[in-house]
JSON list of C-alpha atoms in Angstrom, two decimals:
[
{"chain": "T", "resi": 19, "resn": "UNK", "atom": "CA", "xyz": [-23.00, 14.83, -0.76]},
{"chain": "T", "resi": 20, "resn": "UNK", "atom": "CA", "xyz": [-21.37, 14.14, -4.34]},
{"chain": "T", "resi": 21, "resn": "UNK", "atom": "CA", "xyz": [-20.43, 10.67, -4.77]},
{"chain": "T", "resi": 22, "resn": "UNK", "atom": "CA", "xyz": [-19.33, 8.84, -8.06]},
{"chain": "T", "resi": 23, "resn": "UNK", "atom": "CA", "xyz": [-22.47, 7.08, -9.46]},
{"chain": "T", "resi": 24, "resn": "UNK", "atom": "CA", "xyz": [-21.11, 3.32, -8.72]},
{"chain": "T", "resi": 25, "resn": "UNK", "atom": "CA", "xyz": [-21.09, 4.52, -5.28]},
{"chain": "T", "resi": 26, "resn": "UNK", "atom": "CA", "xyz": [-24.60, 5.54, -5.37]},
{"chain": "T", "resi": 27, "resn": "UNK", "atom": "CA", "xyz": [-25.79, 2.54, -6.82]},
{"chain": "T", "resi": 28, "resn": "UNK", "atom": "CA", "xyz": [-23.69, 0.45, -4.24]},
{"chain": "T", "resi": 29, "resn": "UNK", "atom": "CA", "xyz": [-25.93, 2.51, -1.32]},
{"chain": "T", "resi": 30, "resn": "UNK", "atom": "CA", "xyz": [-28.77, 1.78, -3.03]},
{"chain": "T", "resi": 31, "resn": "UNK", "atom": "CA", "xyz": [-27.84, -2.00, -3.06]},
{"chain": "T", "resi": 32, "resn": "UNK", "atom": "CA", "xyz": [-27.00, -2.18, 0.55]},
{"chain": "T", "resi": 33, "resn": "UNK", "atom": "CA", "xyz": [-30.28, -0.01, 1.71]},
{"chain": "T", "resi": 34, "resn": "UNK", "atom": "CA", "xyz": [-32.12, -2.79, -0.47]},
{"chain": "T", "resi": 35, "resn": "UNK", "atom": "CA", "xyz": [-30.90, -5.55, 1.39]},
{"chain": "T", "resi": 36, "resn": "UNK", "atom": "CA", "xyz": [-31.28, -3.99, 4.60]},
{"chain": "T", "resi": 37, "resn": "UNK", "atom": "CA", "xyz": [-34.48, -3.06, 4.17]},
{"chain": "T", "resi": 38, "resn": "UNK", "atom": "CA", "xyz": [-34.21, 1.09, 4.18]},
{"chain": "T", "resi": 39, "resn": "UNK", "atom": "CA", "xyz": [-33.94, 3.76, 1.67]},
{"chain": "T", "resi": 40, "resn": "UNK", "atom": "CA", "xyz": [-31.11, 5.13, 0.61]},
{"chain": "T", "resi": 41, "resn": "UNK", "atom": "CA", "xyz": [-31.88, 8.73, 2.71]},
{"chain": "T", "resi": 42, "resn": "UNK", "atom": "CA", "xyz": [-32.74, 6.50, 6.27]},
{"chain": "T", "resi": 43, "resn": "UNK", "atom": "CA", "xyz": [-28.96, 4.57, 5.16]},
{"chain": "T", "resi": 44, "resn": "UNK", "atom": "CA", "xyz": [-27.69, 7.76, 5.21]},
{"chain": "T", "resi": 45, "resn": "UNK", "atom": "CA", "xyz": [-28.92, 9.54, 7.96]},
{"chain": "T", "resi": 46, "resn": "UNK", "atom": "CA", "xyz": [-27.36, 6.27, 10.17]},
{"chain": "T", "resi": 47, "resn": "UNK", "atom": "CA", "xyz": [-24.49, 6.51, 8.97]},
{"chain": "T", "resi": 48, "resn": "UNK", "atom": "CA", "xyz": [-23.96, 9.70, 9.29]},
{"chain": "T", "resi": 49, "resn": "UNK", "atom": "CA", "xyz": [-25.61, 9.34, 13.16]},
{"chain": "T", "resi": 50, "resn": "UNK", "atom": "CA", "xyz": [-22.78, 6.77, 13.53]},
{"chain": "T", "resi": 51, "resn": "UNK", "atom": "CA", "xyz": [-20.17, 9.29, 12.32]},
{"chain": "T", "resi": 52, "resn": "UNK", "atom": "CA", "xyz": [-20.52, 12.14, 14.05]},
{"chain": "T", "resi": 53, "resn": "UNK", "atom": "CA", "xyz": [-19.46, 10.24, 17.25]},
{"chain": "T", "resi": 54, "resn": "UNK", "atom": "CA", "xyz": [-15.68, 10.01, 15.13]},
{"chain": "T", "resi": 55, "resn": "UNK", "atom": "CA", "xyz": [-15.49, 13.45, 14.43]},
{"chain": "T", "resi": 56, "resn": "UNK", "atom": "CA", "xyz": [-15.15, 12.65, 10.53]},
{"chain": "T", "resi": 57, "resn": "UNK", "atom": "CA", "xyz": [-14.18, 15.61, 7.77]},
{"chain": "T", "resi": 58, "resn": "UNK", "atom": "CA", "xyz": [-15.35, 14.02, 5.06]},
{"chain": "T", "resi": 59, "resn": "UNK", "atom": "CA", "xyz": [-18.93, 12.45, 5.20]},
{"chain": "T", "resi": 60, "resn": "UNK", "atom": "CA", "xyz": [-18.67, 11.50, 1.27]},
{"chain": "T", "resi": 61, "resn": "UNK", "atom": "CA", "xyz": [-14.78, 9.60, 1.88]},
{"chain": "T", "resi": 62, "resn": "UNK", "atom": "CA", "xyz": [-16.50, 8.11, 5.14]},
{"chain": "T", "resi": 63, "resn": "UNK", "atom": "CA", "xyz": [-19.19, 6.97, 2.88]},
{"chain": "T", "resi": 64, "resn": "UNK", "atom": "CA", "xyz": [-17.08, 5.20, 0.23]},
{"chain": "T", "resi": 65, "resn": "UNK", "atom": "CA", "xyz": [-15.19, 3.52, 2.80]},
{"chain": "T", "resi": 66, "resn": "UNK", "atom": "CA", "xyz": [-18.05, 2.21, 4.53]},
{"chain": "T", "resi": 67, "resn": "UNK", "atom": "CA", "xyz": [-19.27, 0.99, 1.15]},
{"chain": "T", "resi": 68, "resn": "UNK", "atom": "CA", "xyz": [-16.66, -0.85, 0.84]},
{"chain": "T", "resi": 69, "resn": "UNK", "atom": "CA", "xyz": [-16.06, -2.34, 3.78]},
{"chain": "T", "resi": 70, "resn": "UNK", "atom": "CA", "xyz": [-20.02, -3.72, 3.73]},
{"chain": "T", "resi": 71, "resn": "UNK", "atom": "CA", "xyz": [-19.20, -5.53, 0.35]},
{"chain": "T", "resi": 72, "resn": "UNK", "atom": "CA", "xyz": [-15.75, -6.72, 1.50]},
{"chain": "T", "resi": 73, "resn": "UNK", "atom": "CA", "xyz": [-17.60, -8.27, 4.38]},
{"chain": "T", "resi": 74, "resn": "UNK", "atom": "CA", "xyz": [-20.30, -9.88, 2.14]},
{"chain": "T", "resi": 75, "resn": "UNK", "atom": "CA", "xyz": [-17.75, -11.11, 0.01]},
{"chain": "T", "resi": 76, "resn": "UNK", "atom": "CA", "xyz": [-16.78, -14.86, 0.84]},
{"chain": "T", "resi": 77, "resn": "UNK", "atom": "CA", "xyz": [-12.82, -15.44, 1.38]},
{"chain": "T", "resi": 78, "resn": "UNK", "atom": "CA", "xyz": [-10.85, -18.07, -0.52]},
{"chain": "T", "resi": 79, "resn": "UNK", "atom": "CA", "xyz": [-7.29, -18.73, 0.17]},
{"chain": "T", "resi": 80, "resn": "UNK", "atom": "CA", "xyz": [-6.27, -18.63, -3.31]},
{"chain": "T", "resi": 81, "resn": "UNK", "atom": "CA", "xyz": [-5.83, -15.16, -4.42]},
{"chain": "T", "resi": 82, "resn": "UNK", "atom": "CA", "xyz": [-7.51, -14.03, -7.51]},
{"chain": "T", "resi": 83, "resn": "UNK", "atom": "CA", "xyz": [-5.50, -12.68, -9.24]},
{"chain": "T", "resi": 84, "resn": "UNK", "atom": "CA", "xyz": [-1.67, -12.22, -9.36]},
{"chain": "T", "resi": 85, "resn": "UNK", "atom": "CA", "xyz": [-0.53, -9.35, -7.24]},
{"chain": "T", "resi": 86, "resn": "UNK", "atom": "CA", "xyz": [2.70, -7.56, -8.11]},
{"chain": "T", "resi": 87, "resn": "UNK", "atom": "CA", "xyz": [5.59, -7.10, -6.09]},
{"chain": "T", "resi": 88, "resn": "UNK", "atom": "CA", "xyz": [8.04, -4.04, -6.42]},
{"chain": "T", "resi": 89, "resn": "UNK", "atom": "CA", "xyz": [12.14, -5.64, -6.76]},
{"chain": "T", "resi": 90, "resn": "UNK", "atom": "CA", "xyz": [14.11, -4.62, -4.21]}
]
């Protein structure tokens, strides 16, 4: 699987806190996807990264930072 490095060190991270290696993190997810029929295990991968941070992130109401909106 080739994945950018910050993605590596993101699964390396997230098998930290949840107590497993990196290879064991892997080889679940990838258990879990093969029930979805998914193409890509590497775009599956970054997606699941982050989704695990966005959950692990704390919400605040007040966005950080100003957001850009097209005119019409």
């Amino acid at each position: 699987m080739r994945l950018e490095a910050a993605f590596w060190d993101a699964l390396a991270e997230i098998a930290r806190r949840e107590g497993l290696t990196v290879s064991k993190l892997c080889t679940r997810l990838a258990s879990q996807l093969d029930a979805q029929d998914i193409d890509s295990f590497s775009s599956a991968v970054r997606v699941y990264v982050m989704e695990y941070f966005r959950a692990a992130t704390p919400r605040s109401e007040a966005p950080c930072c100003e957001v850009a909106v097209a005119a019409e």
